Amino acid sequence: MSEKLLMKGNEAIGKAAIIAGCRYYFGYPITPQSELIEYMAKHLPQTGGTFLQAESEVAAINMVYGAAGAGARVMTSSSSPGVSLKQEGISYIAAAELPCVIVNIMRGGPGLGGIQPGQADYFQATKGGGHGDYHCIVVAPNSAQEMADLTIHAFNVADQYRNPVMILGDGALGQMMEPVAFHDNPLVPVDKPWATTGMGERGKPNNINTLYLEPEALEQVNMKLQQKYQVIQEREVRWETSHTDDAELILVAYGITSRIAFSAMKMARTAGLKVGLFRPITLWPFPKEALANAVTNASAVLTIELSTGQMVEDVNLAIKCSKPVYFQGRTGGMIMSSKDIYEKIVEIFKAERGE
Amino acid sequence: MEGILFAWPQALVDIPTHYCPGCQHGLAHRLVAEVIDELEIQKKTIGVVPVGCSVMADKYFNLDAQEAAHGRAPAVATGIKRVHPDKVVFTYQGDGDIAAIGMAEIVHAAARGEKITTIFINNAIYGMTGGQMAPTTLVNQVTATSPFGRQQSSTGYPIRLSEMLATLDGAKYIARVSVNDPANMNKAKKAIKTAFETQIRGEGFAMVEVLAACPTNWGLSPVNAKRWLEENMLPQFPLGVYKNSAEVK
Amino acid sequence: MPRPVFHEEKCKGCELCLDVCPMGIIVMSQGFNGKGYHPAACVDETKCVGCALCAKSCPDLVIEINE
């Protein structure tokens, strides 16, 4: 059975989380994700789950650590400055190999910034944010439907790999209302023999910890994590392409920006310019090979972000700087229009053709 | 056990600890473990250990346990207890962990009436990191970061956490005890037992603040550290039960 | 008759047991244990009254009291 509802992106995450079996949510209000915490406050108790507004984002991520360590499917959400606060906790969660979902509905930064959409947390999400050699799996939806679908996917891969998964949305996606189809999702209970549930008849205590004072031991822990990340990089990459086969210019964008880029691409095609769009859906692992393949026959790449340029570095790395990579960005909460992107496309074609 | 008048509790692992000679963490661990044995809750108890000298306490207790980030144990315990409300969840924290970096977490856990038990070891100093000033360091007390003695003009006064948390309605049992002599040790054990029973009865938040000596960082022998505690800490941090909602009934 | 058992290898020489024994029958040994401390020991078990104050004051579970 499935139902189709008109929902805000933030709410779609909430409903999908519950469908995915999330029964514990710890969060703190911050614009522009307050609809999500309010949705969980209203709906989670109705399922027998527990909603708790914590005293800070720091407290919330540590409640997630506790609940995840105790074997639960658990989520927290925040926006950029609040996610900064969570970084210590996320490092601990990754180190202890605990599954959980962390939602960042990005806003303008740095500092207190603004409440309008932004994409300037790409580095924070994909290059750490917290200390140490670890990774969150990072997924970037670009519609309310994907906010829902990727949430269910997030809980599954979190448990599968015992890893934190971050859903990187933005204020535009969070606020926009679109139809979302929800399907039945029969829950397959995941066995967690490592969880702290009370020793019971187990006879041997379970410990969740991240302290390894002997460097030999800590290096081994890191090697184990790296092996896991290698597997994730091989199996969990996701992306989408449009019209890249014959494209001379490939646009690269994610999230809300990818939708604007898609419109610009259509405008360009109508004007006879061969433009394609490559949309990463997992930002970590970044779809390096797929992007490199897509760019093989193109002449140039245009990376578009709501930042001063963060993913553009990964684009260059993925294609090993083999083609010119242009960048277009807005920041502070400003969003470019499809016309802005189209004009940039025209400019690039002129430049590339030596006009 | 037959033929034994005194032996160590089952909830403690029989391995040597890393604690300094005369450190009273060992005493606090044993009292908590004895209470867990007597209440027969070893199989359903989950501990949350802090950052501080007792960061390795999860190896000394024969129970499921999680290590929390510095100060976050009450939040971690909240997460565990909300997932397993039928289990017994306790935090074990030092003075820096609970009253400096973790002040928000403990106040809100108590305010929410979180059904957890907190064992707070107050030795007026930061042990593990080498003897720096703590929120409970006494005025004029010399520490690594108050080498001229704690100056009240600049760094104020020690925090009396038991009195503070007792003002919160969600806190149902708060006591301050000491393990400096056998009589006080008996009272400490009783308080710890009551604190766990408060959780088991589902009443709300319970905390026992245990005054303890840190001979190494106080620069005193263990016996002299005990005397220093008696002369200096007991007047500053009076022993007693600061909240007992069971009495109100 | 109560008999104290000192597991010398665990002792860290803190002397808290000595300080609390009402019969004054605990001393710190001349020799060293494996950790390099002078371990506590009972010099006259016949005088032990089984109060177990020594055991209860020991942070390192060195002392057992048997019957």
Coordinates of C-alpha atoms in Angstrom, one line a residue, chain B residues 110 113-114 116-119 162 165-166 168-177 186-199 201 203-209 240-247:
Chain B
A110 CA 17.9 16.4 36.7
G113 CA 13.6 14.0 36.2
E114 CA 15.6 11.6 34.0
I116 CA 19.0 7.7 36.1
T117 CA 21.5 7.6 39.0
T118 CA 24.6 9.8 39.0
I119 CA 27.6 9.1 41.2
S162 CA 24.2 18.9 45.4
L165 CA 20.4 20.4 41.8
A166 CA 18.2 19.9 44.9
L168 CA 15.0 21.1 40.7
D169 CA 11.7 19.4 41.0
G170 CA 12.9 16.5 38.8
A171 CA 15.6 15.7 41.3
K172 CA 14.1 13.2 43.8
Y173 CA 17.1 12.1 45.8
I174 CA 20.4 14.1 46.3
A175 CA 22.9 13.4 49.0
R176 CA 26.5 14.3 49.7
V177 CA 28.6 11.8 51.4
N186 CA 28.5 3.2 55.6
K187 CA 26.4 6.3 55.1
A188 CA 27.8 6.6 51.6
K189 CA 26.8 3.1 50.8
K190 CA 23.3 3.7 52.1
A191 CA 23.0 6.8 50.1
I192 CA 24.1 5.1 46.9
K193 CA 21.6 2.3 47.5
T194 CA 18.8 4.8 48.0
A195 CA 19.9 6.6 44.8
F196 CA 19.6 3.4 42.8
E197 CA 16.3 2.5 44.5
T198 CA 14.9 5.9 43.5
Q199 CA 15.6 4.9 39.9
R201 CA 11.0 2.8 41.8
E203 CA 10.6 8.3 40.7
G204 CA 13.1 10.5 39.0
F205 CA 16.7 11.7 39.1
A206 CA 19.0 10.7 41.9
M207 CA 22.6 11.8 42.6
V208 CA 25.2 11.0 45.3
E209 CA 28.1 13.4 45.5
G240 CA 23.8 15.3 54.2
V241 CA 20.7 14.5 52.3
Y242 CA 19.7 17.5 50.3
K243 CA 16.6 16.1 48.6
N244 CA 14.6 13.1 49.5
S245 CA 11.2 13.1 47.9
A246 CA 10.4 9.8 49.6
E247 CA 10.3 11.6 52.9

